[in-house]
Amino acid sequence: MHRASFTLDPSFSIGSADPRLFGSFVEHLGRCVYTGIHEPGHPTADEHGLRRDVLDLVRELGVTVVRYPGGNFVSGHRWEDGVGPDRRVRLEPSWRSIETNEFGLGEFALWAARAGIEPMMAVNLGTRGVQEACDLLEYANHPGGTYLSDLRAEHGAAEPYGIRLWCLGNEMDGSWQIGHRPAADYGTLAAATARAMRMIDPSLELVICGSSHHDMPTFGAWEAEILTTAYDDVDHVSLHAYYREEDDDPASFLASGSAMEDFIEGVVATCDHVRAKLKRRKRITLSFDEWNVWYMKPLEEEARPWEKAPRLLENTYSLTDAVAVGGMLIALLRHADRVKIACQAQLVNVIAPIMTEPGGPAWRQTIFHPFAQAARYGRGEVLRVEPVSPVVETAKYGEAPLLHATAVRDGDDGAVTVFAVNRALDGPMELTVDVRALGGLRVLSHETLADDDRHASNTREDPDRVRPRPLEGAAVEDGRLRATLPPLSWNVIRLGA
Ligand code: AHR
């Protein structure tokens, strides 16, 4: 039996968890949009072709904000093709697909309203620039009386969409990005676009593209250069990261949450370096607007026939993947002071918690569950957690603690939720948490995601094989919570009066 412990004290808070930490991402990629969220003729489709079965699952998942329309897709996107009665069919080079543009901004805004989520829009800074970004903003947000805002009304949306959150391009540091450019050029373009957009609406929140992943050769230098140019013009800098198990090495993979924390701390340090250099008071916050587990297949890179909505990036997730995702959610919460937005990539079918079949059912992947639980209970003040834990030596990241944990205290009723991952594959862990400073709390519930088969997954035929199950035995005695965490498990322990 492994043993780990920590102490909770409401005086030691990291900050409040922004509800936007529980965001997701819808890109025109594979079947995320077409036969994912949109499928006219599906038995559950509404009058706009929006799948109601998927909408129900999106609400259950607890998603708060959704980034759209890409991703790599946005860097060659002409937003005008997807509005109004005449939709243009185009080649979509970044994912080698046919884009029919049947679904566009208006449909997305409608879907977002029905899903109860905040839209987060990206502008194309790959093949386009300041003017097109301003045009899109005018079309989306201006109340009326101008060509583009009246055009929106003509297209059926008299009320502006009121989109506050905008990304200035996508992964502009990556050589694979259409219109990729060096940091100096992108920084100048992002700053100019931001200034022009804010002339139209000063209340916008703007995200500048940081690094596409931690291992980018330009990581750190890229952020420092673009922020030196655009510090006063933007609010958030983006981070993207995808993790996967490789070489049958689950120990390294399960440490992904710790690697993610390292990445976050590196970006915070770079932002604050620029802040110090420029002598500014404002702090740049972080938008981790693409994160997840992604098993990339070389086949996806190869030439394929041009098709509409091909099956791309349709990963089936295991219990191990779900526990790793739990660790990533813990990493985000543990940095809630600086990470203000996070989007799991993506929402449906494409590296996603929700899967669908055309004309068929929708179901929850294993990774759905930790996200839904974190989105539900990860609201309030994030308490500082410094675990005393045994460690494991990993090939990729060196030493990593076997316990990865955070705790969130609800400001209204003082209930506390402990989120904990036992990374040990070889045995359970006895967790002891000193909760004396929290007053007389008792255990309301302990739910765990675990399985005898770490490769177990949910499929169309067996959609609930992996799901959270209640666990008996956790209790608070003499001001100490004691709980047993199964081997390789994600745990949610609720404490209340
Ligand atoms: O989410 C899949 C892709 O990953 C996105 O299009 C891109 O931004 C990233 O490289």
Coordinates of C-alpha atoms and ligand atoms in Angstrom, one line a residue:
M1 CA 0.0 0.0 0.0
H2 CA 1.4 3.4 -1.0
R3 CA 0.8 6.2 1.5
A4 CA 0.5 10.0 0.8
S5 CA -0.8 13.0 2.6
F6 CA -1.5 16.7 2.5
T7 CA -3.0 19.5 4.6
L8 CA -5.9 21.8 3.6
D9 CA -6.4 25.2 5.1
P10 CA -8.8 27.8 3.7
S11 CA -6.3 30.6 4.5
F12 CA -4.0 29.2 1.8
S13 CA -5.9 29.7 -1.5
I14 CA -4.4 29.8 -4.9
G15 CA -7.3 31.8 -6.3
S16 CA -10.7 31.2 -7.6
A17 CA -11.2 28.7 -10.4
D18 CA -12.5 30.5 -13.5
P19 CA -15.5 28.7 -14.9
R20 CA -13.8 29.1 -18.3
L21 CA -11.3 26.4 -17.2
F22 CA -13.9 24.0 -18.4
G23 CA -13.9 24.9 -22.0
S24 CA -13.8 22.8 -25.2
F25 CA -13.1 23.2 -28.9
V26 CA -15.1 22.7 -32.1
E27 CA -13.1 22.8 -35.2
H28 CA -14.1 22.1 -38.8
L29 CA -12.0 19.0 -38.7
G30 CA -13.1 15.4 -39.5
R31 CA -16.6 14.8 -38.0
C32 CA -16.5 17.3 -35.2
V33 CA -19.0 19.6 -36.9
Y34 CA -20.6 17.4 -39.6
T35 CA -22.3 14.3 -38.1
G36 CA -20.9 15.5 -34.8
I37 CA -22.8 18.5 -33.5
H38 CA -24.7 19.1 -36.9
E39 CA -26.5 16.4 -38.8
P40 CA -29.7 17.4 -40.5
G41 CA -32.0 14.3 -40.9
H42 CA -30.6 12.6 -37.7
P43 CA -33.5 11.3 -35.6
T44 CA -32.6 13.8 -32.8
A45 CA -31.8 16.8 -35.0
D46 CA -33.7 20.0 -34.4
E47 CA -35.0 22.3 -37.2
H48 CA -31.5 23.7 -37.7
G49 CA -29.9 20.2 -38.0
L50 CA -28.3 20.4 -34.5
R51 CA -28.2 17.0 -32.8
R52 CA -30.1 17.1 -29.6
D53 CA -28.5 13.9 -28.2
V54 CA -25.1 15.6 -28.5
L55 CA -26.4 18.9 -27.0
D56 CA -27.7 16.9 -24.0
L57 CA -24.2 15.4 -23.6
V58 CA -22.5 18.7 -24.0
R59 CA -24.7 20.1 -21.2
E60 CA -24.0 17.1 -19.0
L61 CA -20.2 17.5 -19.7
G62 CA -20.5 21.0 -18.2
V63 CA -18.7 22.8 -20.9
T64 CA -18.6 26.6 -20.3
V65 CA -16.9 28.1 -23.4
V66 CA -16.1 26.7 -26.8
R67 CA -13.4 27.8 -29.2
Y68 CA -14.4 27.9 -32.9
P69 CA -13.8 27.4 -35.9
G70 CA -10.2 26.2 -35.6
G71 CA -7.4 25.1 -35.1
N72 CA -5.4 24.8 -38.2
F73 CA -8.7 25.2 -40.2
V74 CA -9.0 28.9 -39.3
S75 CA -5.7 29.8 -41.0
G76 CA -7.2 29.4 -44.4
H77 CA -10.8 30.2 -43.5
R78 CA -13.0 32.7 -45.3
W79 CA -15.8 33.4 -42.8
E80 CA -18.0 34.9 -45.5
D81 CA -18.3 31.5 -47.1
G82 CA -20.3 30.2 -44.1
V83 CA -23.0 32.9 -43.7
G84 CA -26.1 33.8 -45.7
P85 CA -28.0 31.7 -48.2
D86 CA -25.2 31.0 -50.7
R87 CA -22.6 28.7 -49.1
R88 CA -19.4 28.1 -51.0
V89 CA -17.8 24.7 -51.2
R90 CA -14.0 24.9 -50.8
L91 CA -10.9 22.9 -50.6
E92 CA -9.7 22.8 -47.0
P93 CA -6.0 22.2 -47.2
S94 CA -5.0 22.0 -43.5
W95 CA -7.0 18.7 -43.0
R96 CA -7.2 17.8 -46.7
S97 CA -11.0 17.9 -46.7
I98 CA -14.0 19.4 -48.7
E99 CA -15.6 22.1 -46.7
T100 CA -19.2 22.7 -47.6
N101 CA -19.7 25.7 -45.3
E102 CA -23.2 24.4 -44.5
F103 CA -22.3 25.2 -40.9
G104 CA -20.9 28.6 -40.2
L105 CA -20.9 31.5 -37.7
G106 CA -24.7 31.8 -37.5
E107 CA -25.2 28.1 -36.9
F108 CA -22.4 28.1 -34.3
A109 CA -23.9 31.0 -32.4
L110 CA -27.3 29.2 -32.4
W111 CA -25.7 26.0 -31.2
A112 CA -23.7 27.8 -28.5
A113 CA -26.9 29.5 -27.2
R114 CA -28.7 26.1 -27.1
A115 CA -25.7 24.5 -25.4
G116 CA -25.5 27.3 -22.9
I117 CA -21.9 28.0 -23.6
E118 CA -19.8 31.1 -24.3
P119 CA -18.4 31.3 -27.8
M120 CA -14.7 31.9 -28.3
M121 CA -14.0 32.9 -31.8
A122 CA -10.7 32.7 -33.7
V123 CA -9.7 35.0 -36.6
N124 CA -7.6 34.0 -39.6
L125 CA -4.2 35.5 -39.3
G126 CA -2.7 32.9 -41.7
T127 CA -3.9 34.0 -45.1
R128 CA -5.8 37.1 -43.9
G129 CA -5.2 40.1 -41.7
V130 CA -6.5 43.2 -39.9
Q131 CA -9.3 44.1 -42.3
E132 CA -11.0 40.7 -42.4
A133 CA -10.8 40.3 -38.6
C134 CA -12.5 43.7 -38.3
D135 CA -15.1 42.7 -40.8
L136 CA -15.9 39.5 -39.0
L137 CA -16.1 41.5 -35.7
E138 CA -18.5 44.0 -37.2
Y139 CA -20.7 41.3 -38.7
A140 CA -20.8 39.4 -35.4
N141 CA -21.1 42.1 -32.8
H142 CA -22.2 45.5 -34.2
P143 CA -25.9 46.1 -33.4
G144 CA -26.9 47.4 -36.9
G145 CA -26.9 50.3 -39.4
T146 CA -23.7 49.2 -41.2
Y147 CA -23.3 47.0 -44.3
L148 CA -22.0 44.0 -42.4
S149 CA -24.2 44.3 -39.3
D150 CA -27.3 44.7 -41.6
L151 CA -26.1 41.7 -43.6
R152 CA -26.2 39.6 -40.4
A153 CA -29.7 40.8 -39.7
E154 CA -30.7 39.9 -43.3
H155 CA -29.2 36.5 -42.6
G156 CA -31.7 36.1 -39.8
A157 CA -29.8 37.3 -36.7
A158 CA -31.2 40.8 -35.8
E159 CA -29.4 40.7 -32.5
P160 CA -25.6 40.8 -32.4
Y161 CA -23.9 37.7 -31.2
G162 CA -21.9 39.6 -28.6
I163 CA -18.8 37.5 -28.7
R164 CA -16.3 38.8 -26.2
L165 CA -13.4 36.4 -26.4
W166 CA -11.2 36.3 -29.6
C167 CA -8.1 34.4 -30.6
L168 CA -5.6 36.2 -32.8
G169 CA -5.0 33.3 -35.2
N170 CA -3.9 29.7 -34.4
E171 CA -0.5 28.2 -33.7
M172 CA 1.3 30.8 -35.7
D173 CA 4.7 29.4 -34.4
G174 CA 4.2 26.1 -36.2
S175 CA 5.7 25.4 -39.6
W176 CA 2.5 23.3 -40.5
Q177 CA 0.3 26.3 -40.0
I178 CA -1.0 28.0 -43.2
G179 CA 0.6 31.4 -43.2
H180 CA 3.1 30.5 -40.5
R181 CA 5.5 33.4 -39.8
P182 CA 8.4 34.4 -37.6
A183 CA 7.7 35.8 -34.1
A184 CA 8.6 39.3 -35.1
D185 CA 6.1 39.4 -38.0
Y186 CA 3.3 37.6 -36.0
G187 CA 3.8 39.9 -33.0
T188 CA 3.4 43.0 -35.2
L189 CA 0.3 41.5 -37.0
A190 CA -1.3 40.4 -33.8
A191 CA -0.8 43.8 -32.1
A192 CA -2.1 45.7 -35.2
T193 CA -5.2 43.4 -35.4
A194 CA -5.8 43.7 -31.7
R195 CA -5.7 47.5 -31.8
A196 CA -8.0 47.7 -34.7
M197 CA -10.5 45.2 -33.2
R198 CA -10.5 47.2 -29.9
M199 CA -11.2 50.4 -31.8
I200 CA -14.5 48.7 -32.8
D201 CA -15.1 47.3 -29.3
P202 CA -12.7 48.1 -26.4
S203 CA -14.3 45.5 -24.2
L204 CA -13.0 42.5 -26.1
E205 CA -10.7 40.0 -24.5
L206 CA -7.9 38.9 -26.8
V207 CA -5.7 35.8 -26.9
I208 CA -2.3 36.0 -28.6
C209 CA -0.9 32.7 -29.9
G210 CA 1.8 31.3 -27.7
S211 CA 3.7 28.0 -28.4
S212 CA 2.0 25.0 -30.0
H213 CA 3.7 22.8 -27.5
H214 CA 6.4 22.8 -24.9
D215 CA 8.9 21.1 -27.1
M216 CA 8.8 23.7 -29.9
P217 CA 12.4 24.9 -30.5
T218 CA 11.1 28.5 -30.3
F219 CA 9.3 28.0 -26.9
G220 CA 10.0 30.8 -24.5
A221 CA 11.7 33.0 -27.1
W222 CA 8.5 33.1 -29.2
E223 CA 6.4 34.3 -26.2
A224 CA 9.0 36.8 -25.1
E225 CA 9.2 38.4 -28.6
I226 CA 5.5 38.5 -29.4
L227 CA 4.6 39.8 -25.9
T228 CA 7.3 42.5 -26.0
T229 CA 5.5 43.8 -29.1
A230 CA 1.9 43.2 -28.1
Y231 CA 1.9 43.3 -24.3
D232 CA -0.5 46.2 -24.0
D233 CA -2.9 45.0 -26.7
V234 CA -3.7 41.5 -25.4
D235 CA -5.1 39.8 -22.3
H236 CA -4.1 36.2 -22.6
V237 CA -1.4 34.1 -24.2
S238 CA -2.3 30.6 -25.5
L239 CA -0.7 27.3 -24.8
H240 CA -1.4 24.0 -26.6
A241 CA -0.3 20.5 -25.5
Y242 CA -1.2 16.9 -26.4
Y243 CA 0.1 13.9 -24.6
R244 CA 0.0 10.2 -25.3
E245 CA 1.4 6.9 -24.0
E246 CA 4.4 5.8 -26.0
D247 CA 6.8 2.8 -25.9
D248 CA 4.5 1.0 -23.4
D249 CA 5.6 3.5 -20.8
P250 CA 2.5 4.4 -18.7
A251 CA 4.5 5.9 -15.9
S252 CA 5.7 8.8 -18.1
F253 CA 2.3 9.2 -19.7
L254 CA 0.6 9.4 -16.3
A255 CA 3.1 12.1 -15.3
S256 CA 1.6 14.3 -18.2
G257 CA -0.2 16.4 -15.6
S258 CA 3.1 17.3 -14.0
A259 CA 4.6 18.1 -17.4
M260 CA 1.7 20.4 -18.1
E261 CA 2.3 22.2 -14.8
D262 CA 5.9 22.7 -15.9
F263 CA 4.8 24.1 -19.2
I264 CA 2.4 26.5 -17.5
E265 CA 5.1 27.7 -15.1
G266 CA 7.4 28.4 -18.0
V267 CA 4.9 30.5 -19.8
V268 CA 4.0 32.4 -16.6
A269 CA 7.7 33.1 -16.0
T270 CA 8.1 34.4 -19.6
C271 CA 5.0 36.7 -19.3
D272 CA 6.3 38.1 -16.1
H273 CA 9.8 38.5 -17.5
V274 CA 8.3 40.7 -20.2
R275 CA 6.1 42.5 -17.6
A276 CA 9.2 43.3 -15.6
K277 CA 11.2 44.4 -18.6
L278 CA 8.4 46.7 -19.8
K279 CA 7.6 47.9 -16.3
R280 CA 3.9 47.2 -16.6
R281 CA 1.4 46.6 -13.8
K282 CA -1.0 44.4 -15.8
R283 CA -0.4 40.6 -15.8
I284 CA -1.0 38.5 -18.9
T285 CA -3.1 35.4 -18.1
L286 CA -3.0 32.0 -19.8
S287 CA -5.5 30.4 -22.2
F288 CA -4.7 26.7 -22.4
D289 CA -7.0 26.5 -25.4
E290 CA -5.9 23.1 -26.7
W291 CA -5.1 20.2 -24.4
N292 CA -5.8 16.5 -24.4
V293 CA -4.6 13.0 -25.1
W294 CA -4.0 12.5 -28.8
Y295 CA -2.6 9.4 -30.5
M296 CA -1.4 10.8 -33.8
K297 CA -1.4 8.4 -36.7
P298 CA 1.1 8.9 -39.5
L299 CA -1.7 8.0 -41.9
E300 CA -3.4 11.2 -41.2
E301 CA -0.5 13.1 -42.7
E302 CA -0.5 11.1 -45.9
A303 CA -2.4 12.0 -49.1
R304 CA -6.0 11.0 -48.9
P305 CA -8.8 11.7 -51.4
W306 CA -10.6 15.0 -50.9
E307 CA -13.7 14.2 -48.8
K308 CA -16.3 16.0 -46.7
A309 CA -16.0 15.2 -43.0
P310 CA -13.6 12.3 -43.3
R311 CA -13.0 10.1 -40.2
L312 CA -10.0 11.9 -38.7
L313 CA -8.4 11.8 -35.2
E314 CA -11.1 9.5 -33.9
N315 CA -9.2 8.2 -30.9
T316 CA -10.9 5.7 -28.6
Y317 CA -9.8 6.4 -25.0
S318 CA -8.9 3.9 -22.3
L319 CA -9.1 4.1 -18.5
T320 CA -5.4 5.1 -18.5
D321 CA -6.1 8.0 -20.8
A322 CA -9.0 9.1 -18.6
V323 CA -6.7 9.1 -15.5
A324 CA -4.1 11.1 -17.5
V325 CA -6.8 13.6 -18.4
G326 CA -7.8 13.8 -14.8
G327 CA -4.2 14.8 -14.0
M328 CA -4.4 17.5 -16.7
L329 CA -7.5 18.9 -15.1
I330 CA -5.7 18.9 -11.7
A331 CA -2.8 20.7 -13.3
L332 CA -5.1 23.5 -14.6
L333 CA -6.8 23.9 -11.3
R334 CA -3.5 24.0 -9.5
H335 CA -2.6 27.0 -11.6
A336 CA -6.0 28.7 -11.4
D337 CA -4.3 32.0 -10.4
R338 CA -2.9 32.4 -13.9
V339 CA -4.8 30.0 -16.2
K340 CA -8.1 31.6 -16.9
I341 CA -9.3 29.8 -19.9
A342 CA -8.8 26.1 -21.0
C343 CA -10.3 24.2 -23.9
Q344 CA -10.1 20.5 -24.1
A345 CA -9.5 19.6 -27.8
Q346 CA -11.9 18.7 -29.1
L347 CA -15.6 18.2 -28.2
V348 CA -17.1 15.6 -30.6
N349 CA -15.5 12.7 -32.5
V350 CA -12.2 14.3 -33.1
I351 CA -9.9 13.5 -30.0
A352 CA -13.1 14.0 -28.1
P353 CA -15.1 13.0 -24.9
I354 CA -18.2 12.5 -27.0
M355 CA -18.5 10.1 -29.9
T356 CA -21.3 9.8 -32.5
E357 CA -22.3 7.6 -35.4
P358 CA -24.0 9.2 -38.4
G359 CA -27.7 8.4 -38.0
G360 CA -26.8 6.5 -34.8
P361 CA -26.2 7.0 -31.2
A362 CA -23.9 9.3 -29.2
W363 CA -21.9 8.1 -26.2
R364 CA -19.4 9.2 -23.5
Q365 CA -15.8 8.2 -23.9
T366 CA -13.8 7.4 -20.7
I367 CA -12.3 10.9 -20.7
F368 CA -15.8 12.4 -20.5
H369 CA -16.1 11.5 -16.8
P370 CA -13.2 13.3 -15.2
F371 CA -14.0 16.4 -17.2
A372 CA -17.7 16.4 -16.2
Q373 CA -16.9 15.9 -12.5
A374 CA -14.2 18.7 -12.5
A375 CA -16.6 21.0 -14.3
R376 CA -19.3 20.3 -11.8
Y377 CA -17.3 20.5 -8.6
G378 CA -14.3 22.5 -9.5
R379 CA -16.0 25.8 -8.8
G380 CA -14.8 28.1 -6.0
E381 CA -11.5 28.7 -4.3
V382 CA -8.6 26.4 -5.2
L383 CA -6.7 25.5 -2.0
R384 CA -3.0 25.1 -2.0
V385 CA -2.1 21.4 -1.9
E386 CA 1.5 20.3 -1.2
P387 CA 1.4 16.5 -1.2
V388 CA 3.9 14.4 0.7
S389 CA 4.0 11.4 -1.7
P390 CA 6.2 8.6 -2.9
V391 CA 7.7 9.2 -6.3
V392 CA 8.2 7.3 -9.4
E393 CA 11.2 7.7 -11.8
T394 CA 9.9 8.3 -15.3
A395 CA 11.8 8.0 -18.5
K396 CA 10.4 11.2 -20.0
Y397 CA 10.0 13.6 -17.1
G398 CA 12.3 12.3 -14.3
E399 CA 10.8 12.0 -10.8
A400 CA 7.0 12.4 -10.5
P401 CA 4.9 12.1 -7.4
L402 CA 2.5 9.1 -7.3
L403 CA -0.2 11.3 -5.9
H404 CA -1.4 14.3 -8.0
A405 CA -4.1 16.3 -6.3
T406 CA -5.9 19.6 -5.8
A407 CA -8.9 20.8 -3.7
V408 CA -11.6 23.3 -4.4
R409 CA -13.7 25.0 -1.7
D410 CA -17.2 26.2 -2.6
G411 CA -17.6 29.8 -1.5
D412 CA -21.3 29.4 -0.8
D413 CA -21.5 26.4 1.5
G414 CA -17.9 25.7 2.4
A415 CA -18.1 22.2 0.8
V416 CA -14.7 21.0 -0.3
T417 CA -13.9 18.6 -3.2
V418 CA -10.6 16.8 -3.4
F419 CA -9.6 15.7 -6.9
A420 CA -6.9 13.0 -6.6
V421 CA -5.1 10.8 -9.1
N422 CA -3.2 7.7 -7.9
R423 CA -0.6 7.2 -10.6
A424 CA 0.6 3.9 -9.1
L425 CA -0.1 0.9 -11.3
D426 CA 1.0 -1.6 -8.7
G427 CA -1.2 -0.9 -5.8
P428 CA -3.7 1.2 -3.9
M429 CA -2.8 4.4 -2.0
E430 CA -3.9 5.4 1.5
L431 CA -4.5 9.1 1.4
T432 CA -4.6 11.1 4.6
V433 CA -5.7 14.8 4.4
D434 CA -5.5 17.0 7.5
V435 CA -8.8 19.0 7.3
R436 CA -8.8 20.4 10.9
A437 CA -8.7 24.0 9.6
L438 CA -11.8 23.4 7.5
G439 CA -14.1 22.9 10.5
G440 CA -16.4 19.9 11.1
L441 CA -16.6 18.3 7.6
R442 CA -17.7 14.8 6.8
V443 CA -17.4 12.7 3.7
L444 CA -20.4 13.2 1.4
S445 CA -19.1 10.9 -1.3
H446 CA -16.1 9.3 -2.8
E447 CA -16.3 8.4 -6.5
T448 CA -13.6 6.7 -8.4
L449 CA -12.7 5.9 -12.0
A450 CA -10.7 2.7 -12.0
D451 CA -10.7 -0.7 -13.7
D452 CA -9.0 -4.0 -13.6
D453 CA -8.1 -3.6 -17.2
R454 CA -6.2 -0.3 -17.7
H455 CA -6.9 -0.5 -21.5
A456 CA -10.7 -0.8 -20.9
S457 CA -12.7 1.7 -23.0
N458 CA -16.2 2.8 -23.9
T459 CA -17.6 1.8 -27.2
R460 CA -20.9 2.1 -29.1
E461 CA -21.6 -1.5 -28.0
D462 CA -20.5 -1.0 -24.4
P463 CA -20.8 2.7 -23.8
D464 CA -20.7 2.6 -20.0
R465 CA -17.9 0.1 -19.4
V466 CA -15.8 2.8 -17.7
R467 CA -17.7 5.2 -15.5
P468 CA -17.3 6.7 -12.0
R469 CA -18.4 4.3 -9.3
P470 CA -19.0 5.1 -5.6
L471 CA -16.5 3.8 -3.2
E472 CA -17.1 3.0 0.5
G473 CA -14.7 3.6 3.4
A474 CA -13.6 7.2 3.1
A475 CA -14.2 9.0 6.5
V476 CA -13.1 12.0 8.5
E477 CA -11.9 11.2 12.0
D478 CA -10.1 13.5 14.4
G479 CA -9.9 16.1 11.7
R480 CA -8.2 13.8 9.2
L481 CA -9.7 12.4 6.0
R482 CA -8.7 8.9 5.2
A483 CA -9.5 7.3 1.9
T484 CA -8.1 4.5 -0.2
L485 CA -7.4 5.3 -3.8
P486 CA -7.5 2.2 -6.1
P487 CA -4.4 1.6 -8.3
L488 CA -4.4 3.8 -11.4
S489 CA -7.5 5.9 -10.5
W490 CA -9.1 9.3 -10.7
N491 CA -11.0 10.2 -7.5
V492 CA -13.5 12.8 -6.5
I493 CA -14.0 13.1 -2.7
R494 CA -16.7 15.5 -1.5
L495 CA -16.6 16.9 2.0
G496 CA -19.4 18.9 3.5
A497 CA -21.0 19.9 6.7
Ligands
AHR1 O1 -6.9 19.9 -32.3 C1 -6.3 19.4 -33.5 C2 -5.2 20.4 -34.0 O2 -4.1 20.4 -33.2 C3 -5.6 21.8 -34.2 O3 -6.2 22.1 -35.4 C4 -4.3 22.6 -34.2 O4 -4.5 23.8 -33.7 C5 -3.4 21.7 -33.3 O5 -2.2 21.4 -33.9

